[in-house]
C-alpha atoms as one frame of an Amber mdcrd trajectory, in Angstrom:
protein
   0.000   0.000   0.000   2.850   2.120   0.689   4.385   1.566  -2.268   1.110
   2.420  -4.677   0.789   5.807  -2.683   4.021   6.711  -3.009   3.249   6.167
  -6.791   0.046   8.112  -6.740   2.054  10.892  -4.886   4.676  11.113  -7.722
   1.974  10.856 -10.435   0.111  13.829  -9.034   3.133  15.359  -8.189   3.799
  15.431 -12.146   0.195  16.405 -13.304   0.865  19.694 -10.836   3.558  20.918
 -12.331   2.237  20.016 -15.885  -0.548  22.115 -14.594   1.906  24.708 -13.438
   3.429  24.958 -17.187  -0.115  25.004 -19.286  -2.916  26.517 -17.338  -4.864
  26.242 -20.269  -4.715  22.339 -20.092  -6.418  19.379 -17.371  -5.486  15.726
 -17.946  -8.234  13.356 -18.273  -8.686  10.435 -15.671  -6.682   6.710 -16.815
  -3.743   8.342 -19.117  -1.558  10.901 -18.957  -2.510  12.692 -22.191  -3.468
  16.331 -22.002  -6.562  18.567 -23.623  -7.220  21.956 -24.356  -9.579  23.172
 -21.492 -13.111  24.014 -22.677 -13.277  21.317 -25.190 -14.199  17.917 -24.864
 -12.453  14.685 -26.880 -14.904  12.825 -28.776 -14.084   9.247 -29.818 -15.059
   8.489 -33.478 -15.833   4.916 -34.174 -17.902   3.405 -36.859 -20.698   5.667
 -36.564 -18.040   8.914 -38.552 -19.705   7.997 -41.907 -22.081   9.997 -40.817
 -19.724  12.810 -42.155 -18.129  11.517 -44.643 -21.509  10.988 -45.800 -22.376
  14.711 -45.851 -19.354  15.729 -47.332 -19.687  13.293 -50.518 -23.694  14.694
 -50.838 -21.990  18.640 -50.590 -19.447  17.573 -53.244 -22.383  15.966 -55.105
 -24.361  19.489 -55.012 -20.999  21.531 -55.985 -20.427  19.051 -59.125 -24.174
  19.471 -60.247 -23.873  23.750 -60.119 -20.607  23.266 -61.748 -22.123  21.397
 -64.535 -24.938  24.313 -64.796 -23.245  27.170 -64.681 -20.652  25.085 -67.539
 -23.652  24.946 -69.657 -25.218  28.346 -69.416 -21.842  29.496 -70.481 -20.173
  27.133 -73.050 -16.567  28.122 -74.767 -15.243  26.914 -77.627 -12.462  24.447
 -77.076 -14.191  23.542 -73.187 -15.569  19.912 -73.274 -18.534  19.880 -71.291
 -17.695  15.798 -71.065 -14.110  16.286 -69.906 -14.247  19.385 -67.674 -17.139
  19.171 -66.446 -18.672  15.830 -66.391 -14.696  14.103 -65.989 -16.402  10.509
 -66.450 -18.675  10.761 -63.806 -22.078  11.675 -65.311 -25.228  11.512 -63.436
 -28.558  11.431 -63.653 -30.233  13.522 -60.870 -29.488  16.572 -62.638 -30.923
  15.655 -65.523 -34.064  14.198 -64.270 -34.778  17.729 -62.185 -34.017  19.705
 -65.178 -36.680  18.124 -67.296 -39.107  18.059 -63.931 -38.725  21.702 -62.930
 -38.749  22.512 -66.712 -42.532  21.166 -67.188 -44.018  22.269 -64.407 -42.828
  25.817 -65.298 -43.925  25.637 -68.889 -47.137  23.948 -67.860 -47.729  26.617
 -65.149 -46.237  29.777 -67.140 -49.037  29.120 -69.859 -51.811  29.110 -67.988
 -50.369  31.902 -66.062 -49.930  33.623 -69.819 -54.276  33.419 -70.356 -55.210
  34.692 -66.548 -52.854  37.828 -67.192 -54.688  37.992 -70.385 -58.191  37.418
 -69.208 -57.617  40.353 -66.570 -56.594  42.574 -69.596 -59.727  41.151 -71.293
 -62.879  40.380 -69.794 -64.403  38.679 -73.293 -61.279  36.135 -73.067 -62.342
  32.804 -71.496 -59.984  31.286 -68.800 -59.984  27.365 -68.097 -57.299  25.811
 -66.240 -55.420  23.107 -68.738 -53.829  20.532 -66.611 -53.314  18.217 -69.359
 -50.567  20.636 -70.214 -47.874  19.202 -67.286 -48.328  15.817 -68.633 -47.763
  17.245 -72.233 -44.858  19.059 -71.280 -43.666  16.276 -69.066 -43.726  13.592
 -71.850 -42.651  15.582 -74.448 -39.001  16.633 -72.889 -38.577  13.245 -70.865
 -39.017  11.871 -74.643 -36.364  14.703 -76.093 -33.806  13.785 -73.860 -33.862
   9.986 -73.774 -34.716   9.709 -77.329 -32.818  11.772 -79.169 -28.961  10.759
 -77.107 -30.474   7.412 -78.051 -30.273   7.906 -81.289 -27.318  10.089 -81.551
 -25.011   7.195 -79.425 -26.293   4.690 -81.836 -25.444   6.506 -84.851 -21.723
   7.266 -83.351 -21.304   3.925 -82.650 -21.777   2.859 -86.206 -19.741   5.893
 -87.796 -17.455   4.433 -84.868 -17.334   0.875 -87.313 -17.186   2.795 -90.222
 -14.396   5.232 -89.424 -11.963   3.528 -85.975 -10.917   7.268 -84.937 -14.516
   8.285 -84.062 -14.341   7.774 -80.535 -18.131   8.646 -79.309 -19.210   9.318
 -75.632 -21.288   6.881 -73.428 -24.953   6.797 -73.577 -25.516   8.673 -70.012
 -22.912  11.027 -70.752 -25.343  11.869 -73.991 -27.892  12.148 -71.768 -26.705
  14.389 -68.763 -25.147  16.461 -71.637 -28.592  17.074 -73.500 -30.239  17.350
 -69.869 -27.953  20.068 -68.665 -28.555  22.127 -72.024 -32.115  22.805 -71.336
 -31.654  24.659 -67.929 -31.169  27.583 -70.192 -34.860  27.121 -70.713 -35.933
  27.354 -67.743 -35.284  31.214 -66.551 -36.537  31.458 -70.237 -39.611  30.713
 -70.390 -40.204  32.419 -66.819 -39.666  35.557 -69.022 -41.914  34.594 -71.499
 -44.405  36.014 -69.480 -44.007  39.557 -70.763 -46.698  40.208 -73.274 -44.139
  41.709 -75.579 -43.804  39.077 -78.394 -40.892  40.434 -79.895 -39.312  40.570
 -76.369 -40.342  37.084 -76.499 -38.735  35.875 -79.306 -35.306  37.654 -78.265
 -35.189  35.771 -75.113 -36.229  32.037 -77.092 -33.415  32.922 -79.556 -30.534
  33.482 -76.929 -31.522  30.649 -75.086 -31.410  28.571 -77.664 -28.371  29.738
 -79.045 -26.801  28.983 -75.326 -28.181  25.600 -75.411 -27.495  24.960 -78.789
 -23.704  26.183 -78.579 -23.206  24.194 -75.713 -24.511  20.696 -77.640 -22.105
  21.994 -80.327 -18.984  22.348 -78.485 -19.786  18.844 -76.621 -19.804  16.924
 -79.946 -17.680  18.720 -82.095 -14.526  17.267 -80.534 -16.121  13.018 -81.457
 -17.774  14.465 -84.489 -14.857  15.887 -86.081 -12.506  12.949 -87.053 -15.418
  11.862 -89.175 -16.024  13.034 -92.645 -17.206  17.050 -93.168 -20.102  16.119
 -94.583 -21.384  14.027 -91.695 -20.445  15.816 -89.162 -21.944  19.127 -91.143
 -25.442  17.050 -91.516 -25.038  15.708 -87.931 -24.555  19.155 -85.977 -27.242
  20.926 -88.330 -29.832  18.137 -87.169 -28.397  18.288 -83.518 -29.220  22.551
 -83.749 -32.776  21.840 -85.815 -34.080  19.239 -83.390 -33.001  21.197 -80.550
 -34.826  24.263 -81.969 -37.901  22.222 -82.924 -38.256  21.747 -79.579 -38.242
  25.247 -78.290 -40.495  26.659 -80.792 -42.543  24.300 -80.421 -43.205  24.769
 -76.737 -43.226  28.444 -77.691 -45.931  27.649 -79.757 -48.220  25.423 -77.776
 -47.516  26.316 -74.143 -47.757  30.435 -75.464 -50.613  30.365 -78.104 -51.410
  33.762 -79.864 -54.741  35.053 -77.824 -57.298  35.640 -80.489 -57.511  39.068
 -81.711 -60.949  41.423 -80.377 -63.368  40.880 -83.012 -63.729  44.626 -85.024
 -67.260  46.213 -84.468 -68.978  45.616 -88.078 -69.440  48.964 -90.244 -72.666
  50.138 -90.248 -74.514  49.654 -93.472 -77.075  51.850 -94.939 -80.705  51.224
 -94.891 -83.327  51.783 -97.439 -85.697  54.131 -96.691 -89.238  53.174 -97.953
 -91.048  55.455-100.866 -93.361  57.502 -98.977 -90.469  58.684 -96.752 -88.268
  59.753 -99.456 -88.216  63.155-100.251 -89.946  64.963-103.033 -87.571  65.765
-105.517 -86.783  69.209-106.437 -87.717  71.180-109.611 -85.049  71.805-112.440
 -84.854  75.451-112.641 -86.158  76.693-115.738 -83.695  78.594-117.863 -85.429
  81.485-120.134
């Protein structure tokens, strides 16, 4: 007993003047390790992929506004695939695109006849809720179809011709998907009953989107022949504006003009109200 006081004495003995040197420090009970006073040592154990969770979902975020902002502002000679995308496409941007696209469009059109019914009384207003599943179908189809179709082609140029190297079929996809965000903000401002306005903001969107799709497939397009890669960009740009004038079209009809008060017509008078006609004067 005397021995294991003596050893307790020496040990405290030691923490004092470890004390004495670092106020700013205790020693925790079993070991002889120090910590900063004020903050308490967690343990980690198997339940730390907690943050390692969050920190993969933030990078996840970061990537997918990375990959917008790359295709609101494509450059010539910047690979969407390669800088931005860097083999690791996905689909959840994509998909949200196309979802927040729709309901906009669907909701931006009916918005476009209740401004105009409160301009015009005589115009009748109806809520069209067949338009979301319109608008829904029609760009789910645009971008699953069309990279479909666009990857299968490539991959038989890719036979024909060994240096055409085309991309993957989701990297088609989350590169068409990303090009139509430009659309979105868009079609928001389509709301202005200035058509020309209108038609301003449709063409620079669609040049954005359009230049971006460009840039993306010029690099796989060009080891091919000029003539197919001319005739495959010009259907990439037609297809892509098919699509916006089209919704321009549908989703934004022309309101019927206000039907022009008719002229009024004369009437026939009957005989016995018409006048007496006047004497000739006589000349002598």
């Amino acid at each position: 007993m005397a021995a294991a006081d003596e050893l307790a004495f020496h040990e405290f003995e030691e923490a004092s003047n470890l004390l004495a040197e670092t106020p700013d420090a205790v020693t925790t009970s079993g070991s002889g390790q120090l910590t900063p006073q004020g903050h308490v040592a967690v343990a980690v154990d198997s339940g730390g992929s907690y943050g390692a969770e969050e920190e993969v979902e933030e990078s996840d975020k970061t990537a997918v506004l990375d990959r917008i902002r790359g295709s609101l502002l494509p450059r010539p000679g910047h690979n969407f695939v390669r800088h931005r995308l860097r083999n690791r496409p996905d689909l959840y941007g994509p998909f949200w695109i196309c979802a927040t696209l729709a309901f906009v469009l669907a909701v931006t059109g009916n918005l476009t006849l209740v401004l105009a019914q409160r301009r015009d009384p005589s115009i009748h207003y109806s809520p069209q809720f067949h338009k979301v599943t319109v608008a829904g179908i029609t760009i789910y189809c645009y971008v699953w179809l069309v990279p479909l179709a666009l990857w299968g082609f490539l991959q038989w140029r890719k036979r024909v011709r060994e240096r055409v190297g085309p991309y993957t079929f989701l990297e088609t996809v989350c590169v068409y998907g990303y090009s139509l965000f430009v659309f979105i903000p868009t079609v928001v401002l389509w709301l202005i009953p200035v058509p020309w306005l209108q038609w301003l903001f449709g063409a620079l969107a669609l040049a954005l989107s359009a230049a971006s799709l460009v840039f993306t497939l010029w690099p796989v397009v060009r080891e091919d022949t000029r003539l197919v890669a001319a005739v495959l960009l010009s259907t990439v740009v037609l297809l892509h504006a098919l699509l916006a004038t089209g919704c321009k079209f549908y989703f934004f009809q022309p309101l019927p003009l206000e039907p022009l008060a008719p002229p009024p017509q004369a009437t026939s008078l009957p005989l016995n109200l018409l006048p007496p006609p006047t004497p000739r004067s006589q000349v002598t």
